Amino acid sequence: MTPLTALWRAFTFVPRTVAELVRCHSQLRRLGVLGMNHRNAECILDLNPRQAYPEVDSKSKMHALCEAIGVPCPAIYGRIATHSAMRHLPRLLQGRTDFVIKPDRGAGGRGILVVRERQGEDFVRHNGERIDLAGLQQHVSGVVSGLYSLGGNPDTALIQQRVLLHPAMEKISHQGIGDVRVILYKQVPAMAMLRLPTKMSGGRANLHQGGIGAGVDLKTGRTSRAVCRNRITDRHPDTGESLVGFQVPFWPEVLAMSVRVAGAVRLGYLGVDIVLDRDRGPLLLEANARPGLAIQIANGQGLRHRLEEIERELARSAP
């Protein structure tokens, strides 16, 4: 049995007795799987000071930070923070044929509306659906009301540059833009995966909605395995393209950007999401102070062993 198969079975096995539960727990520990409690207690609570959260949770604040440290991000065209400011939406969209509307403090990809072109008075979304100005205003109203924000608090709607699909990513994406998620531990890259949109996910690179997670080797930037909807796969379900052995473009730059952002936000356990734009190359999409653990499934290895390895590396390099 390969490590990936063992890890997959351990994750998906449902114990029915106390003895089975104990065996499952022991197997997960042997495989070095980082569990939710360990992540919350020893990574997030111990390493991520609460005062640093607002900067990471706000996309506009992260944008300002990245500008200050020289990390490129998608441009922000405008902001709408109140319902009364909705009257400015037509002016902010004037002359723009493509853009993205997203909540400033959203999570899990919720509330993101992508417009790829205009047809007359209508706007065409990434999936081909048409929406008029009133529909956009209704969406912005939901964002401002906090419909998609962390904790349901009132939020700000950002109008942002639409990232253009990099040619290398075309055959492994469906109606959307994939991104690279890098987990950093004490500012050292610990694990990475490529998140890819599918028809099932509605063109979003979200694993919980049916997107693909492909593990990326940190040294080479090549994908080694992939999963989709609790199934191991080696091909994209919509394009048929192989997901194994794909070389992520700009890999050294992606890692360097991740490390620079981790150092700037002062968080010891961080997820950094980077997109590859057709014209501008790697762009910082957002950072996450509470990154999920599905990256272990995508890579077929536990994260806890990698964190222990980083601790040893840091101890050896300490003066």
Coordinates of C-alpha atoms in Angstrom, one line a residue, residues 96-240:
R96 CA -14.5 48.5 -17.8
T97 CA -15.4 45.4 -19.8
D98 CA -14.1 42.9 -17.3
F99 CA -13.6 42.9 -13.5
V100 CA -14.3 41.1 -10.3
I101 CA -16.6 42.1 -7.4
K102 CA -15.6 40.5 -4.1
P103 CA -16.1 41.0 -0.3
D104 CA -13.2 42.6 1.4
R105 CA -13.4 40.2 4.4
G106 CA -15.0 37.2 2.6
A107 CA -14.0 33.6 3.2
G108 CA -14.1 30.3 1.2
G109 CA -14.5 32.0 -2.1
R110 CA -18.1 33.1 -1.3
G111 CA -19.5 36.3 -2.8
I112 CA -17.0 36.5 -5.7
L113 CA -18.6 37.6 -8.9
V114 CA -16.5 37.5 -12.1
V115 CA -17.4 39.5 -15.2
R116 CA -15.5 38.6 -18.3
E117 CA -17.1 41.0 -20.9
R118 CA -20.0 43.3 -21.7
Q119 CA -22.8 42.7 -24.3
G120 CA -24.8 45.8 -24.7
E121 CA -26.3 46.8 -21.4
D122 CA -25.6 43.4 -19.8
F123 CA -22.5 41.9 -18.2
V124 CA -21.4 38.4 -19.0
R125 CA -20.1 36.3 -16.1
H126 CA -17.3 33.7 -16.2
N127 CA -19.7 30.9 -16.8
G128 CA -21.6 32.7 -19.6
E129 CA -24.5 33.9 -17.5
R130 CA -25.7 37.4 -18.2
I131 CA -26.5 39.9 -15.5
D132 CA -27.6 43.5 -15.7
L133 CA -26.6 46.5 -13.6
A134 CA -29.5 46.0 -11.2
G135 CA -28.2 42.4 -10.6
L136 CA -24.7 43.7 -9.9
Q137 CA -26.2 46.3 -7.5
Q138 CA -28.1 43.6 -5.7
H139 CA -24.9 41.5 -5.3
V140 CA -23.0 44.5 -4.0
S141 CA -25.8 45.2 -1.5
G142 CA -25.4 41.6 -0.2
V143 CA -21.7 42.1 0.2
V144 CA -22.1 45.4 2.0
S145 CA -24.7 43.8 4.3
G146 CA -22.2 41.1 5.4
L147 CA -23.8 38.2 3.6
Y148 CA -20.4 36.7 2.7
S149 CA -18.1 38.2 5.4
L150 CA -16.4 36.5 8.3
G151 CA -18.8 36.6 11.2
G152 CA -21.6 38.1 9.1
N153 CA -20.4 41.6 9.8
P154 CA -21.0 44.6 7.5
D155 CA -18.4 44.6 4.7
T156 CA -16.9 46.5 1.8
A157 CA -17.3 45.4 -1.8
L158 CA -14.1 45.6 -3.8
I159 CA -14.1 46.1 -7.6
Q160 CA -10.9 44.4 -8.7
Q161 CA -8.8 43.5 -11.8
R162 CA -9.9 40.2 -13.4
V163 CA -6.9 37.8 -13.5
L164 CA -6.4 36.5 -17.0
L165 CA -5.7 32.8 -17.4
H166 CA -2.0 32.0 -18.0
P167 CA -1.6 29.9 -21.2
A168 CA 0.1 27.1 -19.3
M169 CA -3.0 26.6 -17.1
E170 CA -5.6 26.5 -19.9
K171 CA -5.7 22.7 -20.3
I172 CA -6.1 22.0 -16.6
S173 CA -8.8 24.7 -15.8
H174 CA -12.5 25.0 -16.5
Q175 CA -14.2 28.3 -16.7
G176 CA -12.1 29.9 -14.1
I177 CA -8.6 30.6 -12.6
G178 CA -6.6 28.2 -10.6
D179 CA -4.3 29.3 -7.8
V180 CA -1.3 28.1 -5.8
R181 CA -1.8 27.6 -2.1
V182 CA 1.4 27.6 -0.1
I183 CA 1.4 26.7 3.7
L184 CA 4.3 28.4 5.6
Y185 CA 5.4 27.5 9.1
K186 CA 7.6 30.1 10.8
Q187 CA 8.1 31.7 7.4
V188 CA 9.4 28.5 5.8
P189 CA 7.3 26.8 3.0
A190 CA 5.9 23.6 4.4
M191 CA 3.6 22.3 1.7
A192 CA 1.9 23.5 -1.5
M193 CA -0.9 22.6 -3.8
L194 CA -2.4 23.8 -7.1
R195 CA -6.2 24.4 -6.8
L196 CA -8.0 24.1 -10.1
P197 CA -11.6 24.9 -11.1
T198 CA -13.9 22.3 -12.6
K199 CA -17.4 22.3 -14.0
M200 CA -18.6 20.8 -10.7
S201 CA -17.1 23.7 -8.8
G202 CA -18.8 26.3 -11.0
G203 CA -15.4 27.5 -12.3
R204 CA -14.1 28.2 -8.8
A205 CA -10.8 26.8 -7.4
N206 CA -12.5 25.6 -4.2
L207 CA -12.0 22.0 -3.1
H208 CA -15.2 21.9 -1.0
Q209 CA -17.2 22.9 -4.1
G210 CA -15.7 20.2 -6.3
G211 CA -12.4 21.8 -7.4
I212 CA -9.2 19.8 -7.8
G213 CA -6.3 19.9 -5.3
A214 CA -3.0 18.8 -6.9
G215 CA 0.1 18.4 -4.6
V216 CA 3.2 20.4 -5.7
D217 CA 6.7 19.3 -4.9
L218 CA 8.4 22.2 -3.1
K219 CA 11.8 21.7 -4.7
T220 CA 10.7 21.3 -8.3
G221 CA 7.3 23.0 -8.6
R222 CA 5.9 19.9 -10.3
T223 CA 2.6 18.3 -9.4
S224 CA 2.8 14.7 -8.1
R225 CA -0.8 13.6 -7.4
A226 CA -4.3 15.1 -7.3
V227 CA -7.7 14.6 -5.7
C228 CA -11.2 15.7 -6.5
R229 CA -14.3 15.2 -4.4
N230 CA -12.8 12.5 -2.2
R231 CA -11.4 10.6 -5.2
I232 CA -7.8 10.3 -6.3
T233 CA -7.5 11.3 -9.9
D234 CA -4.7 11.8 -12.5
R235 CA -6.7 13.7 -15.1
H236 CA -8.9 16.8 -15.1
P237 CA -12.5 15.6 -15.3
D238 CA -13.5 18.2 -17.9
T239 CA -10.4 18.7 -20.1
G240 CA -9.0 15.2 -19.8

